[in-house]
Amino acid sequence: MRNPHAGEPFDTPDGEIAEALLDVSIPTLLLSLVHMSGDPSIIRGRLRPAGLFLNEVQGYLSEEDKAEARALALEVIRDYRDRGCPEPEPVSAGLLHEMMTWLVCEDVPEEYVPLLMEEMELDGRDARRVDPVGDPAERAAFPVVVIGCGQSGLLAGIRLQEAGIPFTIVEKNAGVGGTWWENSYPGARVDVGNHFYCYSFEPSDHWTEYFARQPELQRYFQSVMDKYGIGPHVRWETEVLGAEWDEASATWSVRTRAADGTEDVLVARAVVSAVGQLNRPHVPAIEGADTFAGPAFHSARWDHGVDLAGRRVAMIGAGASGFQIAPTIAPEVGHLTVFQRTAQWMFPNPNYHAAVGPGVRWALRHLPFYGRWYRFLIFWPGCDKGLEAARVDPDYPDQQRAVSEMNDLTRQMFTDWIVGQIGDDPDLIAKVVPDYPATGKRTLQDNGAWLGALTRDDVDLVRTPIDHIEPDAVVTVDGGRHEADVLVYATGFRATEALYPMTVVGRDGVELRAMWGERPAAYLGITVPGFPNFFCMYGPGTNLAHGGSLIFHSECQMRYITRCLEALVTGGHRTMEPRPDRYEDWHERSQRELAGLVWSQPSIRHSFFKNSAGEIHGLSPWRLVDYWSWTKEPDLADFVIA
Ligand code: NAP
């Protein structure tokens, strides 16, 4: 069978190929040429990228160099086409490493190469795929319940199906996608490049935008679900209320409630929680909120029945969601008032709203490994560099401004980007340039849309705290009365309350959220002592603020979980749970690391990363390469297995 990443054979005429090449990433193209021709001298000459930066996919090549590369490419591609598009010969490990280094203009350390090879799947093999575990009778006796059918729950289903383990996914919504089902607010789109923000084992030649909007993302998860036949395993519109461990039978009883109110209990040998961290809306208690006369709703519960045209809209909160909503609705509404407590740092990304042109889509579909190298190109700048940049230099002066020299440079770059867009409006500059270190909260992608909206005459940005709400207005503490017909809460989620509102009762009647309080923890973010055969995906300590993508993390976690299940099934064991010392040690080490990273800076007063004591338990302070290697295979010595 042809390697699926070798591209579909084509007979595209020369003119159309030349046209397509006008669109593509030239460094990525040159690597594809090496595969097509088998000639590494293509990347050993003068034509080479000059540097790497997030979202810069042309390697800063001059127009002349790009034209020269395209002319060369046309020759190589024409020859390849005329030879019938044969599957390229495998490339040696040495040459692959050279190609990686060439593309990103820096040495790619050896320790990353196996991870990257796995991510890129140049051999056409999904190394994270699992084989059926145990024999059919053993597997059949080990039903698993997965809670949630977002990106991680769907992945769990795919892997459990491969493993041959019977499973049921319980999903509170009526369809697949989790956050990409719920967040249908105007302007919702992903801000991790889509050619990386997708399953590693699925093609990525279909995206119509580099940072796709919510409907396309939801359709993607739907199509993957259909392809793998996961739908029939899902109980839709059914919420998991809780789960209770029974020691005698070594089973979990998972309590569910369907949309019609019917309650049920599913009995499982193991539970995989795939509920995410960001789906239970947080709506602040503001005095008088319930007196507001017009429609009022949260960003993740957008009321599409409300026509905003010509109406006065007040939007409370402007983090990642509000930042996308405001520019999208501003042209439509009569007037928009944005209430923002903390200004946001934003990162210039001219491609943020860009469509993927037909040339790029042709290349992704036909040019051998173009899509895989493109994935690597956008993955690498966000792979662990952000973590180093987040590290606090305790000797750096004025920590409120910046936590290290690098952080100060980042601040300067971000500030230039912001100020450069608004010119000489000191009042607005004072409102929109944050007063805490850059990247200290989740940094947003920006192409100018946000400030473009704020500088409109019919949009006001209010940084004065809200005092109360009246039937037709939001009133600030300075007495300002901001009239509104519609109220939008873009106020985020109950992110620090892991697994809220489920009640998970483990060994000896211990309830998980009560045990955690505001300090949730899990060994590797996955398992918890006293909660046998209970596995978390995107659990405590695994949210990524420094780079990567949650899909990458989910793939790591699910491989680990599947291997744990394999150990249970094939070993004939009843239970496994992490040793308390490993769990505590993990949490302590994570806390120590987090304390030295920018997100913990005390000057950041409001952040959904922090609990009420200012501590962070949801984020990962670890390099992707470490997390990947720690989760490759469970070390059974970490567990109490019975
Ligand atoms: P968020 O980032 O937590 O932002 C919530 C906003 O509401 C902030 O402006 C916050 O102010 C404000 N707020 C909260 N409580 C308030 C109160 N009591 N009084 C006044 N203001 C209050 O939530 P989000 O925008 O929904 O985003 C959450 C996360 O979802 C993101 O960080 C991201 O991980 C994900 N997300 C991703 C995308 C994407 O991929 N493009 C888009 C949307 C969301 P403070 O900043 O002062 O706390």
XYZ file of C-alpha atoms and ligand atoms in Angstrom:
690
model
C 0.000 0.000 0.000
C 1.250 3.459 -0.893
C 2.449 5.568 2.014
C -0.531 7.902 2.580
C 1.806 10.848 3.073
C 3.550 10.287 -0.265
C 0.746 12.227 -1.943
C -1.854 11.199 -4.474
C -0.449 10.683 -7.985
C -1.369 13.490 -10.368
C -1.258 14.512 -13.989
C -1.607 18.234 -13.400
C -0.451 20.278 -16.424
C 2.726 22.372 -16.123
C 0.873 25.668 -16.072
C -1.298 24.655 -13.154
C 1.688 23.332 -11.234
C 3.512 26.629 -11.778
C 0.421 28.460 -10.563
C 0.202 26.280 -7.442
C 3.831 26.931 -6.589
C 3.135 30.646 -6.241
C 1.246 29.871 -3.046
C 3.337 27.324 -1.205
C 5.912 27.459 1.568
C 9.159 27.378 -0.399
C 11.377 25.733 2.266
C 8.748 22.998 2.699
C 8.580 22.588 -1.071
C 12.347 22.150 -1.345
C 12.237 19.288 1.138
C 9.487 17.617 -0.842
C 11.727 17.913 -3.912
C 14.427 15.960 -2.083
C 11.945 13.115 -1.619
C 10.767 13.281 -5.234
C 14.210 13.384 -6.763
C 16.241 11.537 -4.133
C 18.763 14.343 -4.558
C 19.891 15.973 -1.287
C 22.050 18.501 -3.135
C 18.815 20.525 -3.510
C 19.192 21.628 0.103
C 22.970 21.773 0.154
C 23.368 24.757 -2.128
C 22.690 28.449 -1.791
C 18.899 28.176 -1.522
C 18.064 27.824 2.136
C 15.783 29.496 4.680
C 17.364 32.378 6.539
C 15.534 32.068 9.839
C 12.606 30.706 11.773
C 9.787 32.454 13.540
C 6.334 31.346 14.580
C 3.937 31.566 11.603
C 6.764 32.544 9.210
C 6.667 29.739 6.675
C 8.834 31.233 3.925
C 12.072 31.225 5.920
C 12.571 34.921 5.051
C 13.624 33.988 1.511
C 13.932 36.865 -0.938
C 11.539 37.079 -3.895
C 14.437 36.217 -6.226
C 15.297 33.093 -4.252
C 11.675 32.042 -4.159
C 11.431 32.448 -7.927
C 14.605 30.398 -8.405
C 13.245 27.677 -6.106
C 9.957 27.570 -8.000
C 11.738 27.195 -11.342
C 13.774 24.301 -9.961
C 10.650 22.787 -8.392
C 8.767 22.890 -11.669
C 11.483 20.797 -13.311
C 11.616 18.248 -10.512
C 7.838 17.965 -10.169
C 7.353 17.645 -13.937
C 9.877 14.819 -14.045
C 8.255 13.128 -11.045
C 4.830 13.419 -12.658
C 6.106 12.056 -15.964
C 7.615 9.078 -14.137
C 4.105 8.310 -12.834
C 4.561 9.775 -9.306
C 6.376 6.747 -7.873
C 6.422 6.422 -4.102
C 9.695 8.011 -3.009
C 12.456 5.815 -1.628
C 12.858 6.110 2.152
C 15.418 8.685 3.201
C 18.269 7.758 5.563
C 18.038 8.796 9.210
C 21.079 11.034 8.731
C 19.522 12.868 5.813
C 16.220 13.279 7.669
C 18.012 14.925 10.544
C 19.835 17.170 8.085
C 16.493 18.111 6.495
C 15.009 18.958 9.891
C 17.953 21.128 10.815
C 17.916 22.811 7.408
C 14.216 23.661 7.624
C 14.332 25.280 11.049
C 17.779 26.854 10.675
C 19.110 25.408 13.881
C 20.318 22.136 15.229
C 17.466 19.843 16.159
C 18.812 18.019 19.237
C 18.975 14.241 18.957
C 16.540 13.777 21.846
C 13.782 15.346 19.733
C 14.303 13.246 16.632
C 12.269 10.173 17.717
C 9.389 12.415 18.845
C 9.465 14.284 15.555
C 9.654 11.127 13.501
C 6.561 9.933 15.290
C 4.717 13.219 14.789
C 5.640 13.350 11.109
C 4.980 9.712 10.272
C 7.235 9.857 7.223
C 7.172 6.069 7.118
C 3.380 6.195 6.815
C 2.983 4.300 10.072
C 0.984 5.605 13.007
C 3.369 4.705 15.807
C 0.770 5.641 18.427
C -1.726 3.165 17.061
C -2.401 0.262 19.380
C -2.771 -3.420 18.669
C -5.578 -5.523 20.136
C -4.736 -6.227 23.753
C -4.987 -9.655 25.352
C -7.321 -12.271 23.941
C -10.914 -11.530 22.946
C -12.427 -12.987 26.126
C -10.097 -10.965 28.376
C -10.884 -7.787 26.474
C -14.605 -8.390 26.482
C -14.505 -8.590 30.272
C -13.006 -5.116 30.501
C -15.587 -2.500 29.453
C -14.464 1.109 29.649
C -16.524 4.290 29.948
C -15.143 7.465 28.394
C -16.600 10.730 29.664
C -16.819 13.326 26.922
C -16.573 13.265 23.141
C -14.400 16.248 22.384
C -11.030 15.865 20.713
C -9.631 13.735 23.541
C -12.706 11.544 24.071
C -12.959 10.850 20.356
C -9.287 9.904 20.308
C -9.879 7.637 23.308
C -12.642 5.908 21.355
C -10.405 5.418 18.323
C -7.633 3.876 20.403
C -9.948 1.699 22.494
C -11.489 0.415 19.302
C -8.034 -0.447 17.971
C -7.248 -2.175 21.260
C -10.438 -4.207 20.933
C -11.672 -3.023 24.333
C -15.455 -2.503 24.577
C -16.272 1.100 25.378
C -19.076 3.597 25.727
C -18.552 7.322 25.375
C -20.966 9.518 27.305
C -21.328 13.025 25.928
C -23.470 15.805 27.378
C -23.853 17.577 24.027
C -25.812 16.437 21.003
C -22.712 16.143 18.833
C -18.962 15.613 18.739
C -16.296 18.255 19.286
C -16.482 19.368 22.915
C -15.242 22.929 22.967
C -15.647 23.046 19.184
C -19.256 22.052 19.564
C -20.065 24.484 22.340
C -18.194 27.616 21.332
C -20.177 28.750 18.321
C -19.831 32.442 19.159
C -19.157 34.795 16.238
C -15.498 34.709 15.285
C -14.593 31.489 17.141
C -11.497 29.978 15.614
C -8.497 28.002 16.755
C -5.249 29.801 17.417
C -2.862 26.911 16.977
C -2.035 26.365 13.286
C -4.474 23.783 11.971
C -1.949 21.791 10.011
C -0.576 20.855 13.420
C -3.785 21.219 15.456
C -5.252 17.979 14.116
C -4.653 14.301 14.769
C -1.165 13.224 13.723
C -2.566 10.136 12.029
C -5.085 11.935 9.833
C -4.495 13.948 6.644
C -4.455 17.724 6.911
C -4.998 18.727 3.305
C -8.592 19.835 3.765
C -8.328 22.937 5.959
C -9.705 25.994 4.195
C -8.030 28.400 6.633
C -4.728 28.241 8.498
C -6.601 28.857 11.759
C -9.981 27.328 11.061
C -13.265 28.632 12.370
C -15.463 26.646 14.707
C -17.863 25.133 12.132
C -14.972 23.675 10.149
C -13.330 22.312 13.299
C -16.558 20.700 14.412
C -16.996 19.164 10.939
C -13.445 17.832 11.150
C -14.160 15.959 14.377
C -17.427 14.732 12.893
C -15.640 13.391 9.828
C -12.994 11.631 11.923
C -15.702 10.151 14.110
C -17.564 8.869 11.047
C -14.423 7.482 9.450
C -13.597 5.417 12.528
C -17.171 4.431 13.243
C -17.127 5.854 16.769
C -20.624 7.379 16.662
C -22.513 4.192 17.554
C -20.504 3.972 20.796
C -21.645 7.389 22.007
C -24.581 8.214 24.251
C -25.394 11.751 23.172
C -27.068 14.416 25.287
C -26.254 12.374 28.340
C -24.373 13.863 31.219
C -22.199 11.959 33.631
C -23.278 12.980 37.102
C -20.634 10.990 38.877
C -18.875 7.688 39.277
C -18.435 5.443 42.271
C -15.818 2.774 42.838
C -16.881 -0.620 44.130
C -14.006 -2.462 45.725
C -15.685 -5.874 45.829
C -16.302 -6.049 42.093
C -13.416 -3.735 41.119
C -15.770 -1.724 38.948
C -16.861 1.845 38.497
C -20.576 2.633 38.472
C -20.960 5.654 36.236
C -24.185 7.538 36.836
C -25.669 9.294 33.841
C -28.646 11.496 33.110
C -30.093 11.747 29.610
C -31.722 14.830 28.111
C -35.178 13.536 29.073
C -34.052 13.242 32.692
C -33.713 9.456 32.683
C -30.905 8.304 34.931
C -28.844 5.221 34.262
C -25.774 3.455 35.599
C -23.006 2.093 33.401
C -20.695 -0.419 34.993
C -17.091 -0.276 33.810
C -13.739 -1.759 34.741
C -12.065 1.552 33.933
C -13.074 5.149 33.337
C -11.360 7.632 31.037
C -12.286 11.199 31.888
C -12.003 13.311 28.731
C -13.987 16.304 29.955
C -11.524 19.096 29.172
C -10.731 22.033 31.411
C -12.665 24.785 29.707
C -16.318 23.987 29.299
C -18.155 24.944 32.456
C -18.948 28.636 32.021
C -17.853 31.052 34.693
C -20.327 33.898 35.075
C -19.262 36.393 37.736
C -21.781 37.383 40.355
C -22.414 41.043 39.584
C -25.007 42.881 41.585
C -28.196 43.427 39.627
C -27.236 41.009 36.835
C -30.583 39.266 37.096
C -32.435 42.541 36.577
C -31.014 43.026 33.100
C -34.043 43.264 30.804
C -32.537 42.139 27.511
C -30.974 38.878 26.395
C -27.878 37.887 28.373
C -25.728 34.851 27.628
C -22.232 33.392 27.974
C -19.865 33.183 25.004
C -19.947 29.374 25.124
C -23.760 29.384 25.164
C -24.248 31.861 22.357
C -27.885 32.594 21.678
C -28.066 32.611 17.890
C -31.719 33.569 18.097
C -30.779 37.078 19.201
C -30.341 39.481 16.309
C -27.554 41.889 17.228
C -28.019 44.149 14.216
C -28.227 47.737 15.314
C -28.414 46.889 19.013
C -26.292 48.134 21.890
C -24.189 45.254 23.125
C -22.194 45.167 26.337
C -19.548 42.469 26.470
C -18.152 41.701 29.898
C -14.740 40.047 29.751
C -12.270 40.034 26.918
C -9.853 37.128 27.086
C -9.362 34.718 24.197
C -13.092 34.503 23.439
C -13.964 38.191 23.766
C -10.932 39.030 21.680
C -12.485 37.114 18.791
C -16.077 38.184 19.406
C -15.588 41.960 19.463
C -14.055 42.385 15.982
C -16.622 40.009 14.501
C -19.760 41.651 15.855
C -18.564 45.266 15.847
C -19.558 45.974 12.228
C -23.049 44.590 12.823
C -24.112 45.962 16.177
C -25.357 49.489 16.840
C -22.792 50.036 19.588
C -20.391 47.783 21.438
C -19.005 48.374 24.904
C -16.200 46.027 25.930
C -15.537 45.730 29.652
C -12.038 44.396 30.074
C -10.498 43.931 33.523
C -6.991 43.039 32.365
C -5.387 43.974 29.052
C -4.103 41.085 26.959
C -0.760 40.542 25.316
C -1.108 39.686 21.678
C 1.181 38.217 19.138
C 1.399 39.400 15.524
C 0.173 36.769 13.104
C -0.728 38.095 9.656
C -2.014 34.652 8.610
C -4.567 34.500 11.418
C -7.597 34.990 9.185
C -5.974 33.836 5.941
C -7.485 31.244 3.630
C -5.409 28.270 2.521
C -5.046 28.931 -1.201
C -5.699 26.312 -3.866
C -1.969 25.980 -4.585
C -1.180 25.001 -1.012
C -4.053 22.546 -0.973
C -2.797 21.009 -4.213
C 0.702 20.694 -2.707
C -0.656 19.170 0.504
C -2.597 16.613 -1.499
C 0.016 15.681 -4.091
C 3.581 16.581 -3.182
C 5.267 13.806 -1.206
C 5.534 14.649 2.487
C 4.846 18.348 1.918
C 2.120 18.233 4.596
C 4.355 16.373 7.033
C 7.218 18.844 6.723
C 4.763 21.707 6.971
C 3.474 20.177 10.219
C 7.010 20.061 11.555
C 7.670 23.642 10.433
C 4.800 25.007 12.493
C 5.291 22.585 15.382
C 8.961 23.335 15.997
C 8.858 27.025 16.983
C 6.207 26.148 19.596
C 8.063 23.104 20.852
C 9.681 23.928 24.195
C 11.120 27.301 23.195
C 8.160 28.972 24.868
C 8.972 27.182 28.093
C 12.514 28.530 28.168
C 11.153 31.980 27.366
C 8.723 31.659 30.299
C 11.472 31.007 32.847
C 11.925 33.664 35.520
C 15.405 35.093 36.020
C 15.177 36.004 39.718
C 17.937 38.582 39.315
C 16.191 40.444 36.543
C 15.106 43.865 37.840
C 11.503 45.055 37.805
C 9.766 41.698 37.613
C 6.432 43.365 37.122
C 7.677 44.590 33.767
C 9.552 41.486 32.621
C 10.899 38.317 34.207
C 14.054 37.975 32.105
C 15.946 39.695 29.360
C 14.241 37.532 26.759
C 10.872 38.285 28.300
C 11.697 41.999 28.137
C 12.523 41.715 24.434
C 9.237 39.916 23.885
C 7.474 42.686 25.762
C 9.090 45.251 23.521
C 8.124 43.378 20.372
C 4.514 42.952 21.514
C 4.319 46.580 22.639
C 5.626 47.798 19.276
C 3.000 45.686 17.566
C 0.204 47.149 19.702
C 1.335 50.771 19.678
C 2.193 50.607 15.970
C -1.472 50.013 15.250
C -2.931 52.880 17.224
C -0.404 55.637 16.749
C -0.825 58.704 18.931
C -3.780 57.933 21.142
C -2.188 57.923 24.617
C -5.497 57.134 26.346
C -6.026 54.022 24.290
C -2.357 52.998 24.585
C -2.646 53.192 28.372
C -5.697 50.945 28.219
C -4.425 48.288 25.859
C -0.755 47.789 26.779
C -0.713 45.258 29.614
C 0.969 46.057 32.925
C 2.294 42.556 33.600
C 5.057 40.515 31.942
C 4.511 39.356 28.378
C 3.143 35.808 28.013
C 2.107 35.840 31.694
C -1.452 35.009 30.669
C -2.467 33.171 27.534
C -1.009 35.164 24.657
C -3.459 35.823 21.843
C -2.903 35.651 18.111
C -3.573 38.894 16.359
C -3.746 40.255 12.843
C -4.890 43.725 13.801
C -8.571 42.842 14.084
C -8.798 43.549 17.831
C -7.413 47.072 17.786
C -9.147 47.663 14.479
C -12.410 47.080 16.348
C -11.458 49.145 19.388
C -10.620 52.171 17.289
C -14.066 52.246 15.683
C -16.319 55.142 16.688
C -19.085 52.761 17.705
C -16.908 50.676 20.034
C -15.801 51.646 23.552
C -13.255 49.862 25.669
C -13.965 50.287 29.380
C -11.268 49.320 31.855
C -13.023 50.790 34.880
C -14.390 48.026 37.130
C -18.096 47.230 36.985
C -20.150 48.193 39.999
C -23.532 46.790 39.129
C -25.967 46.028 36.354
C -29.318 47.719 35.782
C -32.160 46.629 33.484
C -30.732 48.608 30.584
C -27.134 49.370 31.534
C -23.851 48.293 33.020
C -22.699 50.789 35.622
C -19.022 51.199 36.477
C -17.588 52.217 39.862
C -16.997 55.767 38.632
C -20.739 56.094 38.065
C -20.456 55.658 34.286
C -23.689 54.289 32.891
C -23.211 52.203 29.752
C -26.552 51.483 28.179
C -27.082 48.108 26.585
C -29.798 45.989 24.986
C -27.833 42.739 25.013
C -25.295 41.437 27.519
C -22.564 38.987 26.536
C -20.482 37.318 29.218
C -17.104 36.424 27.687
C -15.919 35.646 31.185
C -14.276 32.288 30.723
C -14.661 28.993 32.499
C -14.374 27.345 35.903
C -10.925 26.237 34.863
C -9.448 25.677 38.306
C -12.240 23.333 39.395
C -11.097 20.120 37.732
C -13.921 17.695 36.865
C -16.608 20.106 38.106
C -19.479 19.329 38.646
C -19.032 15.531 38.654
C -18.852 13.567 41.872
C -16.185 10.892 41.623
C -16.041 8.658 44.676
C -13.030 6.384 44.899
C -11.703 3.940 47.432
C -12.982 4.356 51.027
C -15.659 6.817 49.945
C -13.208 9.611 49.160
C -14.658 12.188 46.776
C -12.108 13.398 44.281
C -12.967 17.091 44.071
C -13.319 17.315 47.837
C -9.900 15.671 48.197
C -8.346 18.043 45.684
C -9.951 21.237 46.866
C -8.364 23.960 44.753
C -5.200 21.911 44.267
C -6.018 19.196 41.730
C -3.176 16.887 40.820
C -2.673 13.636 39.001
C 0.455 11.624 38.335
C 1.583 12.728 34.847
C -1.781 14.491 34.835
C -3.421 11.086 34.366
C -3.851 8.936 37.500
C -4.703 9.565 41.153
C -4.058 7.348 44.217
C -7.250 5.966 45.696
C -9.020 6.136 42.330
C -8.136 2.806 40.741
C -8.492 2.391 36.996
C -9.507 6.033 36.654
C -7.586 7.892 33.964
C -7.688 11.568 33.026
C -7.013 13.085 29.666
C -6.179 16.821 29.747
C -6.122 16.340 33.514
C -4.579 18.592 36.167
C -1.140 19.868 35.257
C -1.456 19.246 31.526
C -2.858 22.472 30.128
C -0.330 23.980 27.747
C 0.547 27.647 28.030
C 3.988 27.412 26.475
C 3.335 25.826 23.096
C 2.450 22.530 21.494
C -1.170 21.560 21.091
C -3.652 19.777 23.289
C -4.158 17.183 20.569
C -0.463 16.316 20.816
C -0.839 15.962 24.579
C -3.977 13.853 24.180
C -2.154 11.481 21.866
C 0.593 11.089 24.481
C -1.937 10.543 27.265
C -4.051 8.066 25.373
C -1.057 5.969 24.391
C -0.106 5.805 28.074
C -3.660 4.978 29.153
C -4.016 2.262 26.549
C -0.774 0.695 27.708
C -2.051 0.794 31.302
C -5.248 -0.929 30.202
C -3.171 -3.481 28.345
C -1.206 -4.208 31.527
C -4.461 -4.678 33.425
C -6.129 -6.850 30.805
C -3.218 -9.081 29.878
C -1.922 -9.345 33.453
C -5.315 -10.442 34.709
C -5.141 -7.637 37.298
C -8.080 -6.025 39.020
C -6.715 -2.583 39.666
C -3.913 -0.118 39.182
C -3.378 3.262 40.771
C -0.265 5.379 41.195
C 1.873 4.976 44.272
C 1.160 7.902 46.613
C 4.855 8.817 46.783
C 5.102 9.080 42.985
C 1.974 11.201 42.872
C 3.170 13.526 45.624
C 6.640 13.791 44.207
C 5.192 14.636 40.784
C 2.958 17.336 42.212
C 5.748 18.856 44.298
C 8.159 18.914 41.391
C 5.499 20.419 39.134
C 4.786 23.095 41.719
C 8.482 23.919 42.058
C 8.829 24.269 38.299
C 5.696 26.365 37.979
C 6.888 28.745 40.684
C 9.811 29.651 38.439
C 7.718 30.417 35.371
C 6.179 33.671 34.242
C 2.544 32.577 34.718
C 3.107 32.491 38.492
C 4.275 36.087 38.693
C 2.438 37.759 41.590
C 1.883 40.884 39.469
C -0.602 38.861 37.427
C -3.598 39.336 39.648
C -6.285 37.792 37.501
C -5.696 34.690 35.470
C -7.708 31.545 34.992
C -4.445 29.675 35.461
C -4.466 30.664 39.160
C -6.606 29.467 42.039
C -7.828 31.806 44.762
C -4.486 31.444 46.573
C -2.633 32.476 43.416
C -1.263 28.965 42.823
C -1.270 27.189 39.493
C -2.250 23.521 39.271
C -3.733 23.190 35.796
C -0.699 24.020 33.678
C 2.180 21.860 32.571
C 5.622 23.217 33.381
C 7.264 20.443 31.385
C 8.938 20.249 28.010
C 6.891 18.457 25.367
C 9.775 16.110 24.705
C 9.856 15.087 28.365
C 6.131 14.579 28.602
C 6.223 12.569 25.392
C 8.978 10.297 26.688
C 7.415 9.901 30.170
C 4.085 8.849 28.652
C 5.457 6.546 25.969
C 5.144 3.564 28.219
C 3.880 3.368 31.806
C 6.528 2.319 34.275
C 4.602 -0.303 36.193
C 6.838 0.326 39.201
C 4.994 3.660 39.544
C 1.787 1.804 40.331
C 0.167 -0.257 42.989
C -1.231 -3.124 40.955
C -3.537 -5.665 42.467
P -10.625 33.915 29.774
O -9.416 33.948 28.937
O -10.568 33.371 31.134
O -11.179 35.398 29.780
C -12.217 35.754 30.620
C -12.397 37.256 30.588
O -13.398 37.585 31.507
C -11.149 38.005 31.001
O -11.116 39.231 30.335
C -11.392 38.186 32.483
O -10.661 39.237 33.054
C -12.864 38.478 32.480
N -13.462 38.229 33.765
C -13.608 37.039 34.399
N -14.193 37.220 35.589
C -14.416 38.542 35.718
C -14.960 39.352 36.731
N -15.405 38.821 37.874
N -15.005 40.690 36.517
C -14.539 41.213 35.379
N -13.997 40.513 34.384
C -13.936 39.189 34.561
O -11.808 33.106 29.056
P -12.038 32.861 27.517
O -11.798 34.108 26.777
O -13.321 32.190 27.320
O -10.862 31.879 27.148
C -10.575 30.761 27.988
C -9.595 29.871 27.318
O -10.266 29.159 26.289
C -8.452 30.518 26.586
O -7.410 30.928 27.352
C -8.070 29.410 25.663
O -7.319 28.440 26.341
C -9.398 28.904 25.251
N -9.835 29.606 24.028
C -9.127 29.411 22.899
C -9.477 30.054 21.775
C -8.675 29.824 20.544
O -8.042 28.807 20.363
N -8.661 30.752 19.674
C -10.547 30.931 21.765
C -11.255 31.115 22.927
C -10.896 30.454 24.065
P -9.190 38.978 33.646
O -8.312 38.775 32.451
O -8.909 40.181 34.430
O -9.307 37.726 34.478
